[in-house]
Amino acid sequence: MQPKKFFAMVNYEKCRPEDCDPERGCCTSASACTHKVMKQIDGLFEQPMIFQDMCMGCWDCIAACPLEAVYIRHVT
Ligand code: SF4
Ligand code: SF4
């Protein structure tokens, strides 16, 4: 049996880079991810993605998102 795994996920219905940082379009959650597994790979003003296999479950990204667009996904 696999151990339970937790990782962060983006709710793309709530995530709006143009609203959380209207001037720069910079994802504050991705900036807060010191493990560098959450990134705006398509550039500023684009929604970020999370490399879930490498997510450390520190939840810094959740605390950093002003729109509460990041959440914890539990996989059993
Ligand atoms: S995840 Fe949060 S902080 Fe990042 S772009 Fe989306 S709404 Fe903004
Ligand atoms: S939980 Fe931590 S490691 Fe995972 S994406 Fe968020 S900030 Fe990065």
Coordinates of N, CA and C and ligand atoms in Angstrom, one line a residue:
M1 N 0.8 -1.2 0.0 CA 0.0 0.0 0.0 C 0.9 1.3 0.0
Q2 N 0.5 2.2 -0.9 CA 1.3 3.4 -1.0 C 1.0 4.3 0.3
P3 N 2.0 5.0 0.7 CA 1.8 6.0 1.8 C 0.9 7.1 1.3
K4 N 0.2 7.7 2.2 CA -0.7 8.8 1.8 C 0.2 10.0 1.4
K5 N -0.2 10.7 0.3 CA 0.6 11.8 -0.2 C -0.3 13.0 -0.2
F6 N 0.4 14.1 0.0 CA -0.3 15.4 0.0 C 0.5 16.3 -0.9
F7 N -0.2 17.1 -1.7 CA 0.5 18.1 -2.4 C -0.4 19.3 -2.7
A8 N 0.2 20.4 -3.1 CA -0.6 21.6 -3.4 C -1.2 21.6 -4.8
M9 N -2.3 22.1 -5.0 CA -2.9 22.3 -6.3 C -3.5 23.6 -6.5
V10 N -3.5 24.1 -7.7 CA -4.1 25.4 -8.1 C -5.6 25.2 -8.5
N11 N -6.5 26.0 -7.9 CA -7.8 26.0 -8.4 C -7.9 27.1 -9.5
Y12 N -7.9 26.6 -10.8 CA -7.8 27.5 -11.9 C -9.0 28.3 -12.1
E13 N -10.1 28.0 -11.4 CA -11.3 28.8 -11.5 C -11.1 30.1 -10.6
K14 N -10.3 30.0 -9.6 CA -10.1 31.1 -8.7 C -8.8 31.9 -9.0
C15 N -7.9 31.3 -9.7 CA -6.6 31.9 -9.9 C -6.7 32.9 -11.0
R16 N -6.3 34.2 -10.6 CA -6.4 35.3 -11.6 C -5.1 36.2 -11.3
P17 N -4.0 35.9 -12.0 CA -2.8 36.7 -11.8 C -3.0 38.2 -12.0
E18 N -3.9 38.5 -12.9 CA -4.2 39.9 -13.2 C -4.9 40.6 -12.1
D19 N -5.5 39.9 -11.2 CA -6.2 40.5 -10.1 C -5.3 40.5 -8.8
C20 N -4.5 39.4 -8.6 CA -3.7 39.4 -7.4 C -2.5 40.3 -7.5
D21 N -2.0 40.5 -8.7 CA -0.9 41.5 -8.9 C -1.1 42.2 -10.2
P22 N -2.0 43.2 -10.2 CA -2.4 43.9 -11.5 C -1.2 44.6 -12.1
E23 N -0.2 45.0 -11.4 CA 0.9 45.7 -12.0 C 1.9 44.8 -12.7
R24 N 2.2 43.7 -12.1 CA 3.3 42.8 -12.6 C 2.8 41.5 -13.1
G25 N 1.6 41.1 -12.6 CA 1.1 39.7 -13.0 C 1.9 38.6 -12.5
C26 N 2.5 38.9 -11.3 CA 3.5 37.9 -10.7 C 2.7 37.1 -9.6
C27 N 2.8 35.8 -9.7 CA 2.2 34.9 -8.8 C 3.0 34.9 -7.5
T28 N 2.3 35.4 -6.4 CA 3.0 35.5 -5.1 C 3.2 34.1 -4.5
S29 N 2.3 33.2 -4.9 CA 2.5 31.8 -4.4 C 3.7 31.2 -5.0
A30 N 3.9 31.4 -6.3 CA 5.1 30.8 -6.9 C 6.3 31.4 -6.3
S31 N 6.3 32.7 -6.1 CA 7.4 33.4 -5.5 C 7.7 32.9 -4.1
A32 N 6.7 32.5 -3.4 CA 6.8 32.0 -2.0 C 7.3 30.5 -2.0
C33 N 7.3 29.8 -3.1 CA 7.7 28.4 -3.1 C 9.2 28.3 -3.2
T34 N 9.8 28.2 -2.0 CA 11.3 28.2 -2.0 C 11.8 26.9 -2.6
H35 N 11.0 25.9 -2.7 CA 11.4 24.6 -3.4 C 11.4 24.7 -4.9
K36 N 10.9 25.8 -5.4 CA 10.8 26.1 -6.8 C 10.1 25.0 -7.6
V37 N 9.0 24.5 -7.1 CA 8.2 23.6 -7.8 C 6.9 24.1 -8.2
M38 N 6.6 25.4 -7.9 CA 5.5 26.1 -8.4 C 6.0 27.3 -9.3
K39 N 5.6 27.3 -10.5 CA 6.2 28.3 -11.4 C 5.1 28.8 -12.4
Q40 N 5.3 30.0 -12.9 CA 4.6 30.6 -14.0 C 5.4 30.3 -15.3
I41 N 5.3 29.1 -15.7 CA 6.1 28.6 -16.8 C 5.8 29.3 -18.1
D42 N 4.5 29.8 -18.3 CA 4.2 30.5 -19.5 C 4.4 32.1 -19.4
G43 N 4.9 32.5 -18.2 CA 5.3 33.9 -18.1 C 4.4 34.6 -17.1
L44 N 4.7 35.9 -16.9 CA 3.9 36.8 -16.1 C 2.4 36.9 -16.6
F45 N 1.5 37.1 -15.8 CA 0.1 37.2 -16.1 C -0.5 35.9 -16.6
E46 N 0.2 34.8 -16.4 CA -0.3 33.5 -16.7 C -0.4 32.7 -15.4
Q47 N -1.4 31.8 -15.4 CA -1.6 31.0 -14.2 C -0.4 30.0 -14.0
P48 N 0.0 29.8 -12.7 CA 1.1 29.0 -12.4 C 0.8 27.5 -12.5
M49 N 1.8 26.7 -12.5 CA 1.6 25.2 -12.3 C 2.5 24.7 -11.3
I50 N 2.1 23.6 -10.7 CA 2.9 23.0 -9.6 C 3.4 21.6 -10.1
F51 N 4.7 21.4 -9.9 CA 5.2 20.0 -10.2 C 5.0 19.2 -9.0
Q52 N 3.8 18.5 -9.0 CA 3.3 17.9 -7.8 C 4.2 16.8 -7.2
D53 N 4.9 16.1 -8.1 CA 5.8 15.0 -7.6 C 6.9 15.6 -6.7
M54 N 7.2 16.8 -6.9 CA 8.3 17.4 -6.1 C 7.8 18.3 -5.0
C55 N 6.5 18.5 -4.9 CA 6.0 19.4 -3.8 C 6.3 18.8 -2.4
M56 N 6.8 19.7 -1.6 CA 7.3 19.2 -0.3 C 6.2 19.3 0.8
G57 N 5.0 19.9 0.4 CA 3.9 20.0 1.4 C 4.2 21.0 2.5
C58 N 4.9 22.1 2.2 CA 5.2 23.1 3.2 C 4.0 24.1 3.3
W59 N 3.3 24.2 2.3 CA 2.1 25.1 2.2 C 2.3 26.6 2.3
D60 N 3.6 26.9 2.0 CA 3.9 28.4 1.9 C 3.1 29.0 0.8
C61 N 2.8 28.3 -0.3 CA 2.1 28.8 -1.4 C 0.7 29.1 -1.1
I62 N 0.1 28.3 -0.2 CA -1.3 28.5 0.2 C -1.4 29.8 1.0
A63 N -0.5 30.0 1.9 CA -0.5 31.1 2.8 C -0.3 32.4 1.9
A64 N 0.4 32.3 0.8 CA 0.8 33.5 0.0 C -0.2 33.9 -1.0
C65 N -1.2 33.1 -1.3 CA -2.1 33.4 -2.4 C -3.3 34.3 -1.8
P66 N -3.4 35.5 -2.3 CA -4.4 36.4 -1.8 C -5.8 36.0 -2.2
L67 N -5.9 35.2 -3.2 CA -7.3 34.8 -3.7 C -7.7 33.4 -3.3
E68 N -6.9 32.8 -2.4 CA -7.2 31.5 -1.9 C -7.4 30.5 -3.0
A69 N -6.5 30.6 -4.0 CA -6.7 29.7 -5.2 C -5.8 28.5 -5.1
V70 N -5.1 28.3 -4.0 CA -4.2 27.1 -3.9 C -4.8 26.3 -2.7
Y71 N -4.8 25.0 -2.9 CA -5.4 24.1 -1.8 C -4.6 22.8 -1.7
I72 N -4.8 22.1 -0.7 CA -4.1 20.9 -0.4 C -4.9 19.7 -1.0
R73 N -4.2 18.9 -1.8 CA -4.9 17.8 -2.4 C -4.3 16.5 -1.7
H74 N -5.2 15.7 -1.2 CA -4.8 14.4 -0.5 C -5.0 13.3 -1.5
V75 N -4.0 12.5 -1.6 CA -4.1 11.3 -2.5 C -3.8 10.1 -1.6
T76 N -4.6 9.1 -1.7 CA -4.4 7.9 -0.9 C -3.9 6.8 -1.8
Ligands
SF4_1 S1 -2.1 31.1 -7.4 FE1 -2.8 32.8 -6.3 S2 -1.1 34.2 -6.1 FE2 -0.7 32.8 -7.8 S3 -1.4 33.8 -9.7 FE3 -3.1 32.5 -8.9 S4 -4.3 33.8 -7.6 FE4 -2.4 34.8 -7.9
SF4_2 S1 3.4 23.3 -0.7 FE1 5.5 24.2 -0.6 S2 6.7 23.0 -2.0 FE2 4.6 22.6 -2.5 S3 4.1 24.1 -4.2 FE3 3.5 25.0 -2.2 S4 5.3 26.2 -1.5 FE4 6.0 24.8 -3.1

